[in-house]
Amino acid sequence: HPLLTTPNTITATDWSGWHKERGLYFAKDWDAGYVPLLAMNDAGEDRLEGALLAADIGQGRHVHTSLILHHQMEHLTEGAFRLMANLIAKRA
């Protein structure tokens, strides 16, 4: 998905060094127009797919994220900056 490749290709290394409170209030269900882009879980917990959802709407895109990017950015977590740049980049 473009949100994971443009302008930055998000890879496993972008998730290294994330601090506690990685995400809160993950979506549990969503409209069929949305695509779940991430699945994550802590050890011993069920996989959650509602951390990052995207739907193309007209010429734009609606994105829902449960990731607490501002917390990660406060701690200078590089992957959070790279992902944020992708989320705010103009849709190609």
PDB file of C-alpha atoms in Angstrom:
ATOM      1  CA  HIS A   1       0.000   0.000   0.000  1.00  0.00           C
ATOM      2  CA  PRO A   2       1.300   3.514  -0.778  1.00  0.00           C
ATOM      3  CA  LEU A   3       1.082   4.487   2.901  1.00  0.00           C
ATOM      4  CA  LEU A   4       3.756   1.899   3.606  1.00  0.00           C
ATOM      5  CA  THR A   5       5.933   2.673   0.579  1.00  0.00           C
ATOM      6  CA  THR A   6       5.718   6.381  -0.299  1.00  0.00           C
ATOM      7  CA  PRO A   7       7.819   8.399   0.249  1.00  0.00           C
ATOM      8  CA  ASN A   8       9.426   5.922   2.681  1.00  0.00           C
ATOM      9  CA  THR A   9       9.385   2.146   2.444  1.00  0.00           C
ATOM     10  CA  ILE A  10       8.354   0.994   5.905  1.00  0.00           C
ATOM     11  CA  THR A  11      10.243  -2.158   6.905  1.00  0.00           C
ATOM     12  CA  ALA A  12      10.701  -4.246  10.035  1.00  0.00           C
ATOM     13  CA  THR A  13      13.521  -1.960  11.177  1.00  0.00           C
ATOM     14  CA  ASP A  14      11.070   0.952  11.377  1.00  0.00           C
ATOM     15  CA  TRP A  15       9.362  -0.820  14.282  1.00  0.00           C
ATOM     16  CA  SER A  16      12.554  -1.211  16.291  1.00  0.00           C
ATOM     17  CA  GLY A  17      12.941   0.869  19.413  1.00  0.00           C
ATOM     18  CA  TRP A  18       9.290   1.775  19.841  1.00  0.00           C
ATOM     19  CA  HIS A  19       8.424   2.714  23.407  1.00  0.00           C
ATOM     20  CA  LYS A  20       5.495   1.645  25.520  1.00  0.00           C
ATOM     21  CA  GLU A  21       2.114   2.989  24.507  1.00  0.00           C
ATOM     22  CA  ARG A  22       2.717   1.958  20.903  1.00  0.00           C
ATOM     23  CA  GLY A  23      -1.004   2.183  20.268  1.00  0.00           C
ATOM     24  CA  LEU A  24      -4.371   2.519  21.983  1.00  0.00           C
ATOM     25  CA  TYR A  25      -7.986   1.903  21.041  1.00  0.00           C
ATOM     26  CA  PHE A  26      -7.359  -0.304  18.025  1.00  0.00           C
ATOM     27  CA  ALA A  27     -10.375  -0.516  15.705  1.00  0.00           C
ATOM     28  CA  LYS A  28     -12.254  -3.788  16.090  1.00  0.00           C
ATOM     29  CA  ASP A  29     -14.382  -3.538  12.957  1.00  0.00           C
ATOM     30  CA  TRP A  30     -14.598  -1.197   9.980  1.00  0.00           C
ATOM     31  CA  ASP A  31     -16.409  -0.533   6.726  1.00  0.00           C
ATOM     32  CA  ALA A  32     -15.487  -2.737   3.764  1.00  0.00           C
ATOM     33  CA  GLY A  33     -13.977   0.316   2.026  1.00  0.00           C
ATOM     34  CA  TYR A  34     -11.117   0.352   4.532  1.00  0.00           C
ATOM     35  CA  VAL A  35      -7.986  -1.747   4.186  1.00  0.00           C
ATOM     36  CA  PRO A  36      -6.164  -2.852   7.347  1.00  0.00           C
ATOM     37  CA  LEU A  37      -2.470  -2.184   6.779  1.00  0.00           C
ATOM     38  CA  LEU A  38      -0.869  -3.452   9.983  1.00  0.00           C
ATOM     39  CA  ALA A  39      -1.292  -6.307  12.409  1.00  0.00           C
ATOM     40  CA  MET A  40       0.505  -6.314  15.731  1.00  0.00           C
ATOM     41  CA  ASN A  41       0.403  -7.822  19.164  1.00  0.00           C
ATOM     42  CA  ASP A  42       2.381  -8.079  22.346  1.00  0.00           C
ATOM     43  CA  ALA A  43       3.743 -11.453  23.402  1.00  0.00           C
ATOM     44  CA  GLY A  44       0.973 -13.777  24.505  1.00  0.00           C
ATOM     45  CA  GLU A  45      -1.824 -11.557  23.118  1.00  0.00           C
ATOM     46  CA  ASP A  46      -4.075 -11.911  20.087  1.00  0.00           C
ATOM     47  CA  ARG A  47      -3.096 -10.179  16.862  1.00  0.00           C
ATOM     48  CA  LEU A  48      -4.783  -6.793  16.330  1.00  0.00           C
ATOM     49  CA  GLU A  49      -5.373  -5.541  12.783  1.00  0.00           C
ATOM     50  CA  GLY A  50      -7.016  -2.176  13.531  1.00  0.00           C
ATOM     51  CA  ALA A  51      -3.879  -0.098  14.145  1.00  0.00           C
ATOM     52  CA  LEU A  52      -3.788   1.495  10.691  1.00  0.00           C
ATOM     53  CA  LEU A  53      -6.731   1.555   8.282  1.00  0.00           C
ATOM     54  CA  ALA A  54      -7.001   3.403   4.980  1.00  0.00           C
ATOM     55  CA  ALA A  55      -9.797   4.080   2.508  1.00  0.00           C
ATOM     56  CA  ASP A  56      -9.512   5.958  -0.772  1.00  0.00           C
ATOM     57  CA  ILE A  57     -12.407   8.402  -1.004  1.00  0.00           C
ATOM     58  CA  GLY A  58     -12.779  10.431  -4.185  1.00  0.00           C
ATOM     59  CA  GLN A  59      -9.454  12.157  -4.803  1.00  0.00           C
ATOM     60  CA  GLY A  60      -8.421  11.816  -1.175  1.00  0.00           C
ATOM     61  CA  ARG A  61      -7.790   9.222   1.459  1.00  0.00           C
ATOM     62  CA  HIS A  62      -9.113   8.748   4.978  1.00  0.00           C
ATOM     63  CA  VAL A  63      -6.678   7.177   7.416  1.00  0.00           C
ATOM     64  CA  HIS A  64      -7.435   5.896  10.889  1.00  0.00           C
ATOM     65  CA  THR A  65      -4.503   5.131  13.128  1.00  0.00           C
ATOM     66  CA  SER A  66      -4.403   3.952  16.706  1.00  0.00           C
ATOM     67  CA  LEU A  67      -0.628   4.317  16.818  1.00  0.00           C
ATOM     68  CA  ILE A  68       0.527   6.976  19.258  1.00  0.00           C
ATOM     69  CA  LEU A  69       2.969   8.559  16.855  1.00  0.00           C
ATOM     70  CA  HIS A  70       3.469  11.745  18.853  1.00  0.00           C
ATOM     71  CA  HIS A  71       4.765   9.697  21.798  1.00  0.00           C
ATOM     72  CA  GLN A  72       7.212   7.858  19.567  1.00  0.00           C
ATOM     73  CA  MET A  73       8.311  11.093  17.896  1.00  0.00           C
ATOM     74  CA  GLU A  74       8.885  12.678  21.297  1.00  0.00           C
ATOM     75  CA  HIS A  75      11.334   9.823  21.933  1.00  0.00           C
ATOM     76  CA  LEU A  76      12.909  10.334  18.474  1.00  0.00           C
ATOM     77  CA  THR A  77      11.854   6.921  17.203  1.00  0.00           C
ATOM     78  CA  GLU A  78      12.937   7.091  13.572  1.00  0.00           C
ATOM     79  CA  GLY A  79      10.267   4.732  12.227  1.00  0.00           C
ATOM     80  CA  ALA A  80       7.492   6.938  13.632  1.00  0.00           C
ATOM     81  CA  PHE A  81       8.834   9.930  11.709  1.00  0.00           C
ATOM     82  CA  ARG A  82       9.079   7.878   8.528  1.00  0.00           C
ATOM     83  CA  LEU A  83       5.520   6.602   8.905  1.00  0.00           C
ATOM     84  CA  MET A  84       4.168  10.076   9.711  1.00  0.00           C
ATOM     85  CA  ALA A  85       5.793  11.436   6.546  1.00  0.00           C
ATOM     86  CA  ASN A  86       3.959   8.752   4.567  1.00  0.00           C
ATOM     87  CA  LEU A  87       0.631   9.550   6.237  1.00  0.00           C
ATOM     88  CA  ILE A  88       0.818  13.246   5.399  1.00  0.00           C
ATOM     89  CA  ALA A  89       2.330  12.908   1.908  1.00  0.00           C
ATOM     90  CA  LYS A  90       0.071  13.931  -0.963  1.00  0.00           C
ATOM     91  CA  ARG A  91      -1.782  10.966  -2.430  1.00  0.00           C
ATOM     92  CA  ALA A  92      -0.218   9.998  -5.754  1.00  0.00           C
TER      93      ALA A  92
END
